[in-house]
PDB file of C-alpha atoms in Angstrom:
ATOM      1  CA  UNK A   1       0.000   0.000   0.000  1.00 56.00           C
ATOM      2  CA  UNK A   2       1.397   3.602  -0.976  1.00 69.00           C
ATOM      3  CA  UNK A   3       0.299   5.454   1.518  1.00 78.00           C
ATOM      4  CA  UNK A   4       1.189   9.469   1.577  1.00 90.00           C
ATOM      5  CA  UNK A   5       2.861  11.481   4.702  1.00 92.00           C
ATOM      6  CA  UNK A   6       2.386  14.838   6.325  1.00 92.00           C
ATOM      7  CA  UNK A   7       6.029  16.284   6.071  1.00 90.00           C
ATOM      8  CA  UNK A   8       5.169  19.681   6.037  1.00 89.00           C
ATOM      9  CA  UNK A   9       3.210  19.003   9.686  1.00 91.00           C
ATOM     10  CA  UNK A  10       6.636  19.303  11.713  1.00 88.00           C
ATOM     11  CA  UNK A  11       5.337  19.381  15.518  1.00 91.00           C
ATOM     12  CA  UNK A  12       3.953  16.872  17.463  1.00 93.00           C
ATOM     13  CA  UNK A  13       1.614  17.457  20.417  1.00 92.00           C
ATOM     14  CA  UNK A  14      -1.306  15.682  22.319  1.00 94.00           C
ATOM     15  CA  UNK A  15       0.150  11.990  22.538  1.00 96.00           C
ATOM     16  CA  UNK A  16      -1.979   9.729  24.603  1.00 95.00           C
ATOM     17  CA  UNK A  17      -2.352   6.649  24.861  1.00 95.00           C
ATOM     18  CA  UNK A  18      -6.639   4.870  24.815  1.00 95.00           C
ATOM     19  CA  UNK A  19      -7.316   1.366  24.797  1.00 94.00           C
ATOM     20  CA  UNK A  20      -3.476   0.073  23.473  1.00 93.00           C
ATOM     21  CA  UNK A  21      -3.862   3.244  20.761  1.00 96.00           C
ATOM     22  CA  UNK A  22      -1.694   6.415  20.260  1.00 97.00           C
ATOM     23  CA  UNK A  23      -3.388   8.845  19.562  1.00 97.00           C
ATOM     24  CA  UNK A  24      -1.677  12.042  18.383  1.00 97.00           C
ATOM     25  CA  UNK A  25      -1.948  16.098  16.590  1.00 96.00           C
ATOM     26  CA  UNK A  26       0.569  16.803  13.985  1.00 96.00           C
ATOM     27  CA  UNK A  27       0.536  20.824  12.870  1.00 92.00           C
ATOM     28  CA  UNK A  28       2.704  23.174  11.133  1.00 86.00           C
ATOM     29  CA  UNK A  29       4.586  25.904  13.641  1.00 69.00           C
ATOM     30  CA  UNK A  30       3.973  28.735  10.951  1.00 68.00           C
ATOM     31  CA  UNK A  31       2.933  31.828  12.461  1.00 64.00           C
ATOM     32  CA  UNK A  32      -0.587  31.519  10.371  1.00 64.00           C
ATOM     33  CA  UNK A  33      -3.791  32.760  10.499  1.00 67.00           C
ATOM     34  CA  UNK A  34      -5.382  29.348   9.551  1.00 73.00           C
ATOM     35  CA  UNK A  35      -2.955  27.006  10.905  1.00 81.00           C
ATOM     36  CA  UNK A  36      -2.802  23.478   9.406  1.00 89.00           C
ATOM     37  CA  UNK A  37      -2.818  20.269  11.416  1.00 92.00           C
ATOM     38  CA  UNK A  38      -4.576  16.389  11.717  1.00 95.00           C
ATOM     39  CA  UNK A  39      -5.579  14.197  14.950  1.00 96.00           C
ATOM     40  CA  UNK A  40      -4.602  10.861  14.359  1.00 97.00           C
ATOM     41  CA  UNK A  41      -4.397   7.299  15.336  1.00 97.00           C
ATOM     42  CA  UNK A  42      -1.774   4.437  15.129  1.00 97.00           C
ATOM     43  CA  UNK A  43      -0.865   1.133  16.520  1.00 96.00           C
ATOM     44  CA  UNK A  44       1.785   0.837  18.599  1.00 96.00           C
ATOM     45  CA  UNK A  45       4.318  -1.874  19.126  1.00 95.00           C
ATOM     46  CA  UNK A  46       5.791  -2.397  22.689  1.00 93.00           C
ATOM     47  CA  UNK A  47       9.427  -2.358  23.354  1.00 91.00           C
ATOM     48  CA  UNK A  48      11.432  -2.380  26.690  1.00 90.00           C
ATOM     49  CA  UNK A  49      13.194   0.685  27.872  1.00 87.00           C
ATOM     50  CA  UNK A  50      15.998   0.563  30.625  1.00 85.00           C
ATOM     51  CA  UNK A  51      15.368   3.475  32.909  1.00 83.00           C
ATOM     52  CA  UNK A  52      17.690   4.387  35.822  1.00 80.00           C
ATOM     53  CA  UNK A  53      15.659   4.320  39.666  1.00 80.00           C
ATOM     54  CA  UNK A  54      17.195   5.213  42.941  1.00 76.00           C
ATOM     55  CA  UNK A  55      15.103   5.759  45.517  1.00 78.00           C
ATOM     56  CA  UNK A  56      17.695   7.268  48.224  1.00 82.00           C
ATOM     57  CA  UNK A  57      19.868  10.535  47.656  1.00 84.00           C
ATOM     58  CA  UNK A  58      22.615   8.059  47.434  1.00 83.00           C
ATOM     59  CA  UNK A  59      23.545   7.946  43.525  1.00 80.00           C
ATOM     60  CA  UNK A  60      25.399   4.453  44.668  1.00 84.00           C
ATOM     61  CA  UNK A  61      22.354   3.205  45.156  1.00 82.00           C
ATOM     62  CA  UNK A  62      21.110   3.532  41.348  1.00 84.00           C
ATOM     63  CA  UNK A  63      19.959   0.545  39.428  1.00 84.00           C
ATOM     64  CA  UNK A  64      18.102  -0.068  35.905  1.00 85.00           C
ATOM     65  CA  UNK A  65      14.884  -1.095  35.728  1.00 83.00           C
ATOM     66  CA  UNK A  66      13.248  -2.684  32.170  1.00 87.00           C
ATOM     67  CA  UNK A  67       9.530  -1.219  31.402  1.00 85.00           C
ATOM     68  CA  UNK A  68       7.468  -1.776  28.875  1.00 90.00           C
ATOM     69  CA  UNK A  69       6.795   1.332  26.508  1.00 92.00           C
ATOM     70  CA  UNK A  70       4.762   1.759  23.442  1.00 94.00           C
ATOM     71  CA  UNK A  71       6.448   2.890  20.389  1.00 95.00           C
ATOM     72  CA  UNK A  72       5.576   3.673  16.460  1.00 96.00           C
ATOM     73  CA  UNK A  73       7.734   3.596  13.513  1.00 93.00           C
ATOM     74  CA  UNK A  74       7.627   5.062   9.626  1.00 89.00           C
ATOM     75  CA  UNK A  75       6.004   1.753   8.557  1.00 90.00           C
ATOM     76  CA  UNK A  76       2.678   1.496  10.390  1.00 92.00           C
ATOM     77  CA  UNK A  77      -0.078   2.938   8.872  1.00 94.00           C
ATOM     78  CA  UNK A  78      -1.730   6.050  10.950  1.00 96.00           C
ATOM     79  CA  UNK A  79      -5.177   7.029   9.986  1.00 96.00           C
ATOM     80  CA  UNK A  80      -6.516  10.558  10.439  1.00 96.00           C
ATOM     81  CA  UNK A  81      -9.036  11.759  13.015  1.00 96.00           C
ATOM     82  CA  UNK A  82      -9.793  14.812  11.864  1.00 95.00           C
ATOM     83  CA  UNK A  83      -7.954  17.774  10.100  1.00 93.00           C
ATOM     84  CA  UNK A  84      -8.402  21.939   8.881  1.00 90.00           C
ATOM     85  CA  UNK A  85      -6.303  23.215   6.138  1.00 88.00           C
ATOM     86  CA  UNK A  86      -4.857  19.728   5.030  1.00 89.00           C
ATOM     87  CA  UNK A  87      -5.975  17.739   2.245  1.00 90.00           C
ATOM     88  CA  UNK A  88      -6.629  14.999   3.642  1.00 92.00           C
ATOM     89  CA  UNK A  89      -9.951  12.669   4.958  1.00 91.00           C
ATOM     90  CA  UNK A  90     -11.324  11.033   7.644  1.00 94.00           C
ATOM     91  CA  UNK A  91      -9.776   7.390   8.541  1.00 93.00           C
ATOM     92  CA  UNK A  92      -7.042   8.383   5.922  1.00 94.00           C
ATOM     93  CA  UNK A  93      -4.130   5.973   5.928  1.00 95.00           C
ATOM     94  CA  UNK A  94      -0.928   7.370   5.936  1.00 95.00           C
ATOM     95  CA  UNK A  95       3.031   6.835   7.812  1.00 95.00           C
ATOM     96  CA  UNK A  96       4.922   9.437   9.548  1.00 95.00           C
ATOM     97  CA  UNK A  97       8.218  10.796   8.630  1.00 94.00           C
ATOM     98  CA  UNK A  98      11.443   9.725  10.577  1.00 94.00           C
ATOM     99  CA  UNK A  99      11.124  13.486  12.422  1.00 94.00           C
ATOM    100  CA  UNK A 100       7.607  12.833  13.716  1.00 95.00           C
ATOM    101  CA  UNK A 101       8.262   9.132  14.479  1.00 96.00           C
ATOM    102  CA  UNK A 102      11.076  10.405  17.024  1.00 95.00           C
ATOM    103  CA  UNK A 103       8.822  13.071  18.415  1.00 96.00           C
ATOM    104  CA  UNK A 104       5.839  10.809  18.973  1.00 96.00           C
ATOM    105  CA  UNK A 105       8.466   8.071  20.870  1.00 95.00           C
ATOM    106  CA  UNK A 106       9.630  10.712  23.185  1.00 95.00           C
ATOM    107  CA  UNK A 107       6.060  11.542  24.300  1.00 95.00           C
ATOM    108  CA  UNK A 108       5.426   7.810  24.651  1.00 95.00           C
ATOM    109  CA  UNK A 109       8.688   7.241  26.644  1.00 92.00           C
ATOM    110  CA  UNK A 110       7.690  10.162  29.073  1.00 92.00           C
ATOM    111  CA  UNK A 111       4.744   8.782  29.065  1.00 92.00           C
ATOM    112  CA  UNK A 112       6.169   5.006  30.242  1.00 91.00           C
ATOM    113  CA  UNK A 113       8.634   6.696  32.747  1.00 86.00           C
ATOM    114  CA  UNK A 114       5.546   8.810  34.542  1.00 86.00           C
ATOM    115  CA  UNK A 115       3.605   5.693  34.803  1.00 82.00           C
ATOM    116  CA  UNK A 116       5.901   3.843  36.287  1.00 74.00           C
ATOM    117  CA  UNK A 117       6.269   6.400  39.334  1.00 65.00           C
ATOM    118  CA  UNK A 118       2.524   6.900  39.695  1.00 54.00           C
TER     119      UNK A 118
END
């Protein structure tokens, strides 16, 4: 399936995770009176992270700890929510760009690291 991408939508912003789904706004940062930008969905795959813990004020007593985080790549097919000022339509297939793929994985990694101290 050739399925287009949004490379002109360079920021990332409201990543959440529903139900084992990312959901996600890609927009342009162009100082615009109509500003462009889709809500979107994707499947994520789950990988495990190594994050440091220490639970003293002692930095000897720092270990790693695996947890599970979600991430998305450039292959997975994303489907858009909804969108103004982008050609696009609902439930729209279509794979991010290597720039929003990174963005996205650093929400979701945030995301995995505040979960595990709540």
């Amino acid at each position: 399936m050739n399925a287009v991408s949004f490379d002109f939508l360079n920021e990332v912003g409201d990543v959440e995770i529903k139900n084992g789904v990312v959901y996600f706004k890609l927009h342009q940062t162009l100082n615009s009176s109509s500003p462009a930008y889709i809500t979107a969905c994707i499947t994520p795959k789950v990988t495990q992270i190594s994050v440091e813990v220490n639970h003293t004020n002692d930095p000897r007593n720092s270990f790693d700890q695996d947890i599970d985080c979600y991430v998305v790549d450039c292959e997975s097919i994303a489907l858009v929510d909804d969108f103004d000022n982008v050609h696009a339509v609902q439930d729209m297939p279509f794979i991010l760009t290597g720039s929003q793929e990174s963005k996205i994985n650093a929400y979701l990694e945030d995301i995995a690291k505040d979960e595990m101290v709540a």
